Each structure stands twice: as C-alpha cells, then as structure tokens.
Coordinates of C-alpha atoms and ligand atoms in Angstrom, one line a residue:
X1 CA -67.9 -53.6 -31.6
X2 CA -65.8 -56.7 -33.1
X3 CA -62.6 -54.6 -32.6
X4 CA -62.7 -55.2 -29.4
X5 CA -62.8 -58.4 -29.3
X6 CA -59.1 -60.1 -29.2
X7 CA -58.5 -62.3 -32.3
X8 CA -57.3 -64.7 -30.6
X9 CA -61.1 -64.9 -29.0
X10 CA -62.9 -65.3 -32.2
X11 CA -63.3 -69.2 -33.3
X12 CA -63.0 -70.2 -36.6
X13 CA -65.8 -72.3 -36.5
X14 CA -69.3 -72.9 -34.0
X15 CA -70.6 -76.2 -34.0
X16 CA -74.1 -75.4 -32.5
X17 CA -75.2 -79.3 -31.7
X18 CA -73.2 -81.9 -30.0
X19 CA -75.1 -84.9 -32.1
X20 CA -73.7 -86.9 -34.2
X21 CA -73.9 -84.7 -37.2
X22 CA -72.3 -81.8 -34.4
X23 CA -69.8 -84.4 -33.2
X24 CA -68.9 -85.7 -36.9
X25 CA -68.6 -82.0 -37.8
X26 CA -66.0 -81.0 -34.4
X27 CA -64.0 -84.2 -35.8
X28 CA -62.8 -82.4 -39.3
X29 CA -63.0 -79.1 -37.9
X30 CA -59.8 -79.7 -35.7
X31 CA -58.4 -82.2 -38.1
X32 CA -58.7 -79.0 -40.6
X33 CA -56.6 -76.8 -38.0
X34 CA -60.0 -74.8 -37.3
X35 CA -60.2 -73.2 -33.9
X36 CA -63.3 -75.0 -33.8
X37 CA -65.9 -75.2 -30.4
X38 CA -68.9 -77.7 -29.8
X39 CA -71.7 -76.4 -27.6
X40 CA -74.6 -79.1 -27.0
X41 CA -76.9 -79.6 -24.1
X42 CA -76.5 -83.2 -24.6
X43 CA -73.5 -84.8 -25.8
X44 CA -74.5 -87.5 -27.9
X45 CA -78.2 -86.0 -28.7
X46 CA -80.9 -88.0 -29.1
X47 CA -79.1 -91.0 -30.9
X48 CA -78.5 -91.9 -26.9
X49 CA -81.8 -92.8 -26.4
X50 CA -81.7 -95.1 -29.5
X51 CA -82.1 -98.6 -27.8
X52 CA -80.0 -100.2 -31.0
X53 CA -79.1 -98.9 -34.2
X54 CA -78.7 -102.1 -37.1
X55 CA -77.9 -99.7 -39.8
X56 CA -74.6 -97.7 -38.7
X57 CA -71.8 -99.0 -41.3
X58 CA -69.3 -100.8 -39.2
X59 CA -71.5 -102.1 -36.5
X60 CA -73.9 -104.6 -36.8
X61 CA -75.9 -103.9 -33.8
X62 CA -74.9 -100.8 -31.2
X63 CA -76.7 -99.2 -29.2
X64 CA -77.1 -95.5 -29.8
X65 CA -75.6 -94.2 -26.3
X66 CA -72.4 -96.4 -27.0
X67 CA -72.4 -95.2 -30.5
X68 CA -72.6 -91.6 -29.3
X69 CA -69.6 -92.5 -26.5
X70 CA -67.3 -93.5 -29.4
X71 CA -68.0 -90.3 -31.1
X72 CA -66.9 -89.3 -28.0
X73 CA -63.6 -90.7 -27.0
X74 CA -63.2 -89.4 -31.0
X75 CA -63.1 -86.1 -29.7
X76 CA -61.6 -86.7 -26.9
X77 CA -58.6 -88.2 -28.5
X78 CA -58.5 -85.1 -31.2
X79 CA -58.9 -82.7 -28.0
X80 CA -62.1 -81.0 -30.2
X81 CA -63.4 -78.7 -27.4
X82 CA -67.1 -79.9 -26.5
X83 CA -69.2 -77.8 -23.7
X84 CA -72.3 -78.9 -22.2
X85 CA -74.2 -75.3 -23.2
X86 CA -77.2 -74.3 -24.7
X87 CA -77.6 -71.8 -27.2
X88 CA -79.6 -69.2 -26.3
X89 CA -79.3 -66.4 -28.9
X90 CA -77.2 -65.7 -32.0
X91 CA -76.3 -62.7 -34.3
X92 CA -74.5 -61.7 -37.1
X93 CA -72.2 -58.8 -36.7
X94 CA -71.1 -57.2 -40.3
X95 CA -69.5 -54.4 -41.7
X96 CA -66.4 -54.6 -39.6
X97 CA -63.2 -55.0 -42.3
X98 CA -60.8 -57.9 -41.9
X99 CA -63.1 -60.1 -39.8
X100 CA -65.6 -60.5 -42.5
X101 CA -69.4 -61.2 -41.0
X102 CA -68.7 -62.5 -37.6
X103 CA -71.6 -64.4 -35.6
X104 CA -72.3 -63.8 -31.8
X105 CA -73.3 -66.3 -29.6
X106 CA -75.0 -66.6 -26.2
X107 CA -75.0 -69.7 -24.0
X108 CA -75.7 -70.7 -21.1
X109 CA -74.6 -74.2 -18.6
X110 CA -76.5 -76.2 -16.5
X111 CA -75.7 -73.9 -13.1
X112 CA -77.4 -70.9 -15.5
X113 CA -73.8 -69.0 -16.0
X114 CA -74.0 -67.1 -19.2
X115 CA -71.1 -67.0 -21.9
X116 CA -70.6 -65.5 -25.2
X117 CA -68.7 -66.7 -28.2
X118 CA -67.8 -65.2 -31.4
X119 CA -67.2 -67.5 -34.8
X120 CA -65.8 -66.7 -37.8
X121 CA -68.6 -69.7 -39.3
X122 CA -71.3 -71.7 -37.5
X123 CA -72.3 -74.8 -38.5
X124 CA -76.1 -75.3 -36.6
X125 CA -76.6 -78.7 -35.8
X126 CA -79.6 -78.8 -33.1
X127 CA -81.9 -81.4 -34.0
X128 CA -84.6 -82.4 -32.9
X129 CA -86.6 -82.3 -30.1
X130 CA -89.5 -85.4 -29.1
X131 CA -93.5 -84.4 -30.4
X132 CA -96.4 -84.4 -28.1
X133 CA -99.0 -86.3 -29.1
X134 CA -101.4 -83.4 -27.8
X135 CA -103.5 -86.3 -25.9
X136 CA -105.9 -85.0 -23.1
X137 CA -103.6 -85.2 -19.8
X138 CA -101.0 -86.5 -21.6
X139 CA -98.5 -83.5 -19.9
X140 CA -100.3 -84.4 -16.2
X141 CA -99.5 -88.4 -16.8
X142 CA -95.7 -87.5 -18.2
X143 CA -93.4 -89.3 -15.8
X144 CA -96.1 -91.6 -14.3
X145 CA -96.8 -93.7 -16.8
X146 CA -96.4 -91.3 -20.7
X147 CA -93.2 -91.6 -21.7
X148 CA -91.1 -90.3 -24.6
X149 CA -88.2 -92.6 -23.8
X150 CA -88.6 -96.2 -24.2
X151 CA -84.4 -96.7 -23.9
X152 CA -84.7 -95.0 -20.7
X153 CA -88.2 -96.3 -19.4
X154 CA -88.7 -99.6 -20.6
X155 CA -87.9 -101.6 -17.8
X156 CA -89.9 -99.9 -15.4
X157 CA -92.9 -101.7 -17.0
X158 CA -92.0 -105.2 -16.2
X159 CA -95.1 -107.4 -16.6
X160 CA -97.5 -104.9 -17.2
X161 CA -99.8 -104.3 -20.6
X162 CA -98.3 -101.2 -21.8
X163 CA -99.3 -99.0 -25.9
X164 CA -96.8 -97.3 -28.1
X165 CA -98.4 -94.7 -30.0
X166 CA -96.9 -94.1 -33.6
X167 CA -95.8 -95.9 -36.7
X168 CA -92.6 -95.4 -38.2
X169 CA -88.7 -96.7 -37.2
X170 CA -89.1 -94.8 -33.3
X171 CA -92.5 -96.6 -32.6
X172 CA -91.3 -99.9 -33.9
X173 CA -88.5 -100.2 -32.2
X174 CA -89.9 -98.9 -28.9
X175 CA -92.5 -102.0 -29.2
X176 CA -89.6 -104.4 -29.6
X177 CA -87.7 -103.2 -26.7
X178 CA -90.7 -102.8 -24.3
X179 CA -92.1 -105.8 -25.5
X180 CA -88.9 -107.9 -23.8
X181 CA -90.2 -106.2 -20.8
X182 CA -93.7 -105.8 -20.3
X183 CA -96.7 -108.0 -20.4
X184 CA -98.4 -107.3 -23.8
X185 CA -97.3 -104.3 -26.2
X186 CA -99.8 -102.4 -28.3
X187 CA -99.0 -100.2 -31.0
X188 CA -101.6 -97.4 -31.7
X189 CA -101.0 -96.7 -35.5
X190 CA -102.8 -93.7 -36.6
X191 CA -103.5 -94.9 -40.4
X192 CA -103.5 -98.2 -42.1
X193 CA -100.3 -99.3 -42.1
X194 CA -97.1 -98.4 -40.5
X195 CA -94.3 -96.2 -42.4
X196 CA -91.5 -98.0 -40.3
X197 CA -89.0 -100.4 -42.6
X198 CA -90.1 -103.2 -43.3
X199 CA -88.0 -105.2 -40.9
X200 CA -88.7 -103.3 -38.1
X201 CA -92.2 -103.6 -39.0
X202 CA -91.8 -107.8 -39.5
X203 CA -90.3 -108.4 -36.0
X204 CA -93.2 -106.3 -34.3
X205 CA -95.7 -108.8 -36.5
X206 CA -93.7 -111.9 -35.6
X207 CA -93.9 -111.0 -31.9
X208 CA -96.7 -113.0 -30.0
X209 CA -96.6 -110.1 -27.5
X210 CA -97.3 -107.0 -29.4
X211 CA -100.7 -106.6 -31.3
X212 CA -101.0 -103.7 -33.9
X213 CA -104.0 -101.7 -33.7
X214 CA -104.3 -99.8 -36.9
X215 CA -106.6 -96.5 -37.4
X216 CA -106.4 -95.9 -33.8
X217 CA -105.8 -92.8 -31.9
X218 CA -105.1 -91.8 -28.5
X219 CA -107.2 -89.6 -27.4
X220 CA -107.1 -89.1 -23.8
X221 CA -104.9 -90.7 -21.3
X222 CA -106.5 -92.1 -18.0
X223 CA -106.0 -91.9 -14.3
X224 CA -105.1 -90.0 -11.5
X225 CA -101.5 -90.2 -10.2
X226 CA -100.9 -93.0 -12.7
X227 CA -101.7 -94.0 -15.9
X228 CA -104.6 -96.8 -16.3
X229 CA -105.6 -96.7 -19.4
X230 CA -105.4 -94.8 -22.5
X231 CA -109.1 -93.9 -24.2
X232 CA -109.2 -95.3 -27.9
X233 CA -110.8 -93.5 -30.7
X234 CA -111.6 -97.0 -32.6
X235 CA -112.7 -99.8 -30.0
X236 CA -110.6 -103.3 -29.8
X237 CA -112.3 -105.8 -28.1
X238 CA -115.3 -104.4 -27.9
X239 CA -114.2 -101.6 -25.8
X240 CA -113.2 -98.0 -26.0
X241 CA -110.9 -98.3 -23.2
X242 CA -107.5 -100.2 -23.5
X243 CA -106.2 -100.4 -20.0
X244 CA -102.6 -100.0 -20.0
X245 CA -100.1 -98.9 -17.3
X246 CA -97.4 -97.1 -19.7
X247 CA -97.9 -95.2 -23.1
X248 CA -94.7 -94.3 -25.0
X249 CA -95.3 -91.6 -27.5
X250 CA -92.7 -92.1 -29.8
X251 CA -94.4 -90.4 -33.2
X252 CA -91.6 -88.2 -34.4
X253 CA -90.0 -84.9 -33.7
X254 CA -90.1 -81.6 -34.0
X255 CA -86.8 -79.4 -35.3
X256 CA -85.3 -77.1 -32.6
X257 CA -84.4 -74.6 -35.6
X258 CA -85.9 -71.6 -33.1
X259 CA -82.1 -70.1 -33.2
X260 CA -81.5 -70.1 -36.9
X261 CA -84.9 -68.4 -37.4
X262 CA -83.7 -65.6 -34.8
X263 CA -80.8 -65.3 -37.2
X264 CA -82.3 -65.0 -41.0
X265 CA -81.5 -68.3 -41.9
X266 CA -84.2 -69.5 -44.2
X267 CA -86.5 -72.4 -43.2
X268 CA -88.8 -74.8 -44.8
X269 CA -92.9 -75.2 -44.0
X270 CA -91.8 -77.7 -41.8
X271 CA -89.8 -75.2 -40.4
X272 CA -86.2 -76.8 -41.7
X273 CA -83.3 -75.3 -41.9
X274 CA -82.7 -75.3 -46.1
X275 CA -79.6 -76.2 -47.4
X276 CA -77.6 -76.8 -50.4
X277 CA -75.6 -79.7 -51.6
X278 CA -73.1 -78.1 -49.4
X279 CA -74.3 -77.9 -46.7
X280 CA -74.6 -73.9 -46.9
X281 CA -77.8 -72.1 -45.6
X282 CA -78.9 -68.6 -47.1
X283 CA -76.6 -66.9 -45.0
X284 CA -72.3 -66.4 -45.6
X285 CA -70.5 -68.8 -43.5
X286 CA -73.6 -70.4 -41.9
X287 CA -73.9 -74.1 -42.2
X288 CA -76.5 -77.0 -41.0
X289 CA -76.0 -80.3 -40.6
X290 CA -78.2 -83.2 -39.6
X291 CA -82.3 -83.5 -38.3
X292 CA -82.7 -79.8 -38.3
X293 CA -81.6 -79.3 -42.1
X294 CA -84.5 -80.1 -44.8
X295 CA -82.7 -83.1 -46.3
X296 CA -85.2 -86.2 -46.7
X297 CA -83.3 -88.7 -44.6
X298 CA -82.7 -88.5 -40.9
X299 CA -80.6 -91.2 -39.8
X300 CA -77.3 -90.8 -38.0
X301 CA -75.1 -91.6 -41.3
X302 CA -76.9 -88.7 -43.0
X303 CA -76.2 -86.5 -40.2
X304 CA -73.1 -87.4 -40.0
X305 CA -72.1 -86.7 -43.9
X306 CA -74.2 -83.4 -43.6
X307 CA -71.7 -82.3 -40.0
X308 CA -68.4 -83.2 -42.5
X309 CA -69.4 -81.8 -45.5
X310 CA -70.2 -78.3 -43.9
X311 CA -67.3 -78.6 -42.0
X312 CA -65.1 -78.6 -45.2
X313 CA -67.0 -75.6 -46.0
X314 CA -66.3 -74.0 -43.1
X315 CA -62.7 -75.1 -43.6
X316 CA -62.6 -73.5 -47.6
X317 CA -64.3 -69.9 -46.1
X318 CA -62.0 -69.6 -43.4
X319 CA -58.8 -70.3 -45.7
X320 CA -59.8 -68.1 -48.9
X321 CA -58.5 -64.6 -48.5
X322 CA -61.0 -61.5 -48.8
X323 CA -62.6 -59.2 -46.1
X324 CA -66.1 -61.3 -46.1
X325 CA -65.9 -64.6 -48.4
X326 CA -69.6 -64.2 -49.0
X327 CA -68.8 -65.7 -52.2
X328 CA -69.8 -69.4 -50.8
X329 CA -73.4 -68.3 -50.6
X330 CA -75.6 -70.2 -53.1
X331 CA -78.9 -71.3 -52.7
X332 CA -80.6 -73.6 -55.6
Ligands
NDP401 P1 -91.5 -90.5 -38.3 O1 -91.8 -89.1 -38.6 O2 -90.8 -91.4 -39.3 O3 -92.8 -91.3 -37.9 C1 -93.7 -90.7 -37.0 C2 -94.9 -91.7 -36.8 O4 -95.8 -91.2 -35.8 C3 -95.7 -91.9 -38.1 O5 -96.1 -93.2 -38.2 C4 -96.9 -90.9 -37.9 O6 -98.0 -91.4 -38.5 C5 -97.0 -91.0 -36.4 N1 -97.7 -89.8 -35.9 C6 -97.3 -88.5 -36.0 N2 -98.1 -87.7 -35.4 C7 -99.1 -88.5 -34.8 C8 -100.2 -88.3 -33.9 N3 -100.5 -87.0 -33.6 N4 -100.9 -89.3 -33.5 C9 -100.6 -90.6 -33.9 N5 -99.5 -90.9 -34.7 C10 -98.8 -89.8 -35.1 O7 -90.6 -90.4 -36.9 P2 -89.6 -91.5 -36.2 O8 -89.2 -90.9 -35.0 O9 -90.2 -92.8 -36.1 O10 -88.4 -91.6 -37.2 C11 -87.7 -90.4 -37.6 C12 -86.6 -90.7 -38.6 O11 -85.6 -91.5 -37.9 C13 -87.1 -91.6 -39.7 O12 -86.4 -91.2 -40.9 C14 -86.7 -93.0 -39.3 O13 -86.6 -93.9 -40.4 C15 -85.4 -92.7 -38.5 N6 -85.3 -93.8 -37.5 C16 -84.7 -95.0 -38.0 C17 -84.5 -96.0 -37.1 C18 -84.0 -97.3 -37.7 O14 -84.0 -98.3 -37.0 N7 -83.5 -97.3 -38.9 C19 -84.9 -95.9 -35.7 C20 -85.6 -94.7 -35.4 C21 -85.7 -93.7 -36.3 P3 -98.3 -91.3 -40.1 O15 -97.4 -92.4 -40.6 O16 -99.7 -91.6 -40.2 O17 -97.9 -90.0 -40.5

C-alpha cells in the first residue's frame, strides 16, 4: 500500500495538536530540517481561553490568547506548516522495507473536506477537552447562562450575582476575572479547601466580591430559557437555592487521547497517554507531548518542554539509518 505513495508525500513528522506543546513541537521540527505538519482544530488550544497566565518565563503577566499568537507569528516566521484539521483516525502501516512503520492519518476542515497524510513519526499533542459537571440541565442552560469559558463569557454578566463551580488554578482564576465584572462571585468548592496555588487562592479571599462556599455542590441548574439559580447541596444563608444568573464550570478537563487509543498507544486509568522521559509512547516513532501525556504537571511550560523534547526524538529516528528504527522504543 505505502509504495504507492510518493516519497515526497510522506512527512517526516505529524504534530497531532496545535497547542503550545504542538506549536513548541512544529518550532524544532523545521528548525531540525523535518518535513514536519501541524494539524489542530484550534490553533493556540485551550491556553487561548486563559484570561492571564503569571507563570510563563519571560512574561510577567500575558494573556493566554496573546501567548498562543506569539507562538504563532513563531511559526509563521519559520514557515512550520499549521492546518486548521481535526484528526479523525490514525494507523500504523508496517512491514513495507525502506519506509520503516509509517502512520496514516485522516482529517478533516471545518467545510467537512477529508484529507489523508502519511508520517514517518507523530508526535500526539491533543489535550484536553473542558469536563461537565454532570449537573441536572446543565447541557439545556449551556449558552444561557453555564458556561465553560469565563475569558470568553465574563463580561456578559456585568452586575449580576453569578457561581464558579470548582477549586483549583481554572476556578480561581475564573472568580477573579468574573468577579471585575459581575455583581458578587461565588465559588462552589466541592471539599474543604481549594487545590488552586496559593496565590490564586489569596486574591479570591482578599476579594470583598467573591465569597467561597466550601463542601458545596451543584446539583441542578435552574430556569427556563435562562439560568436563575443554581440548587445547592449544603444551604448558605439559610437557603438551598443560590440565585445566580451565570455558572462557570471550570473543574478540570478531560484528555482527548480517543485517537491514540484507536492506535495501540498505551494509556493510563485516567486514560493518559504514558510516556517516557523522552517523550516516547509504547509504540516506534510515536511521541506525546503536553495535557494528554501522563506527566503530573499541566502547565503550558511543561507542555511546551514535553512538544521539544519529542521533537528531538522524532529528529534522532528520522536520521538513524535502518529499515524501522524501532530501536527508540522504551517504556520504564
Ligand atoms: P484541576 O484538575 O486542577 O482542578 C479541578 C477542580 O475542580 C478541583 O478543585 C476539583 O475538586 C473540582 N472538581 C472536579 N470535578 C468536580 C465536580 N464534579 N464537582 C465539583 N468540583 C469538581 O483543573 P484546573 O482546570 O483547575 O487545572 C488544570 C491544571 O492547569 C492544573 O495543573 C493547574 O494548576 C493548571 N492551571 C494553572 C493555572 C495557573 O494560573 N497557574 C491556571 C489554570 C490552570 P477536588 O479538588 O475536590 O478534586
């Protein structure tokens, strides 16, 4: 099957994500002299809807969509190819001589045209995607009123008592945003105490406008066309009911790894993509980089390091001779 397909057709490298840890990854591809692609749905990822991120070496205070636009105009400048697509399938192809394993992938763009592309290497990069809470009508109140964005959203709830349900770095920073907008901002934290850092957790107490409601759920969001309150399951005030007119989930994410299962690559309970030091998943020449790989810390610097360093892995397969360089395989 791969002899039919022109050398000249087959990348060196797949960047599957076009995140930061994708981005960072396109960056030393080309600088390596990889025929290297990016395919991402959205350029940038979800570090765009970051309202600021304090802990990016080299900027005090960005935020995340301006971050992700120098990444960017990175590319740009290093002409690293970047196409809005989404993955839709992917297979290895083996047993073919000079080509080594080869891996096939499907895409598709946003006007539903199909394309295939073949890689050499793939370095999977595909994040994460927001969690549901799993409220009642939480999916009938999305868009009028639950909200999983509060970059995008906060300023539509100017003046207005609005909850953010969660308690780590997302939540808090979602209450210190909104909070400069609406009314009064409540944080529904599920346990005791918040896992956020402690700074971010400092400015929410310091805030005269946000109150912190700890071991409270959310059980069931209210109202017809619009959200008008959110049902409590520990009462504040006396009541059961906190009427509210926005609630911004913001309590985590789940990893889109749904592709590297399809392949064989080897995930965690938490369904992670494993890897090594290097970078290296269970299978040759397959890399992951950045929230969808199992490494503890998700935060755009890991990501980053995670996209470079499989990236110069990519680069060392591609360059050592042999029919399938399967050598680079190692899992701890
Ligand atoms: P986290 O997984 O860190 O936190 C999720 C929060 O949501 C936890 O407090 C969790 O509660 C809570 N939660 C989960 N499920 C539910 C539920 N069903 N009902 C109520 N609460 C629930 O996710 P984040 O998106 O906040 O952060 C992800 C990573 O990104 C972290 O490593 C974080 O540090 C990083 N980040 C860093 C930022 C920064 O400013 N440095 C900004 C944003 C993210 P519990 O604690 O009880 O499990």
């Amino acid at each position: 099957m791969t002899d039919t397909i022109p050398p000249q057709d087959i990348y060196d490298v797949i960047i599957v994500g076009a995140g930061s840890a994708g981005m960072a990854a396109g960056i030393y591809s080309v600088r390596f002299g990889l025929k290297a692609l990016v395919l991402g749905k959205v350029v940038g990822g979800l570090l765009n809807e970051s309202h600021n991120v304090e802990n990016y070496p080299g900027y005090a205070s960005i935020p995340g969509l301006d971050l992700m636009m120098k990444f960017k105009e990175h590319c740009d400048h290093l002409n690293v190819p970047i196409k809005e697509e989404w993955v839709t399938a992917a297979q290895s192809i083996t047993g073919h001589g000079q080509h080594g394993t080869l891996y096939r992938i499907a895409a598709e763009d946003e006007a539903g045209a199909k394309h295939e592309y073949t890689g050499r290497t793939l370095i999977l990069a595909m994040g994460t995607k927001h969690r549901k809470l799993g409220a009642k009508n939480e999916e009938r109140l999305s868009g009028r009123g639950v909200s999983y964005c509060a970059t995008c959203d906060a300023a539509f709830y100017k003046n207005v008592p609005v909850a953010i349900v969660g308690g780590g770095d997302s939540a808090a920073q979602a209450g210190d945003l909104v909070a400069q907008f609406a009314s009064h901002v409540y944080m529904l934290v599920r346990k005791e105490k918040m896992r956020a850092e402690p700074i971010n957790v400092q400015r929410l107490e310091q805030n005269p406008k946000v109150t912190i409601l700890y071991n409270t759920n959310a059980l069931e969001a209210l109202g017809d066309k619009m959200l008008t309150g959110i049902k409590l399951s520990t009462p504040y005030n006396g009541s059961d009911i906190l009427p509210v007119e926005g609630m911004f989930v913001e309590i985590g994410h789940d990893v889109q790894s749904e592709l590297a299962a399809q392949l064989g690559v080897e995930l965690n309970d938490h369904k992670e993509i494993k890897i090594d030091s290097e970078s290296r998943t269970n299978l040759p020449g397959v890399y992951a980089a950045g929230d969808v790989a199992d490494r503890p810390y998700k935060q755009a610097i890991t990501g980053v390091a995670e996209g470079v360093v499989a990236a110069f892995g990519a680069y060392s397969r591609i360059k050592k001779p042999g029919p399938d360089n399967g050598a680079d395989v190692k899992r701890g």
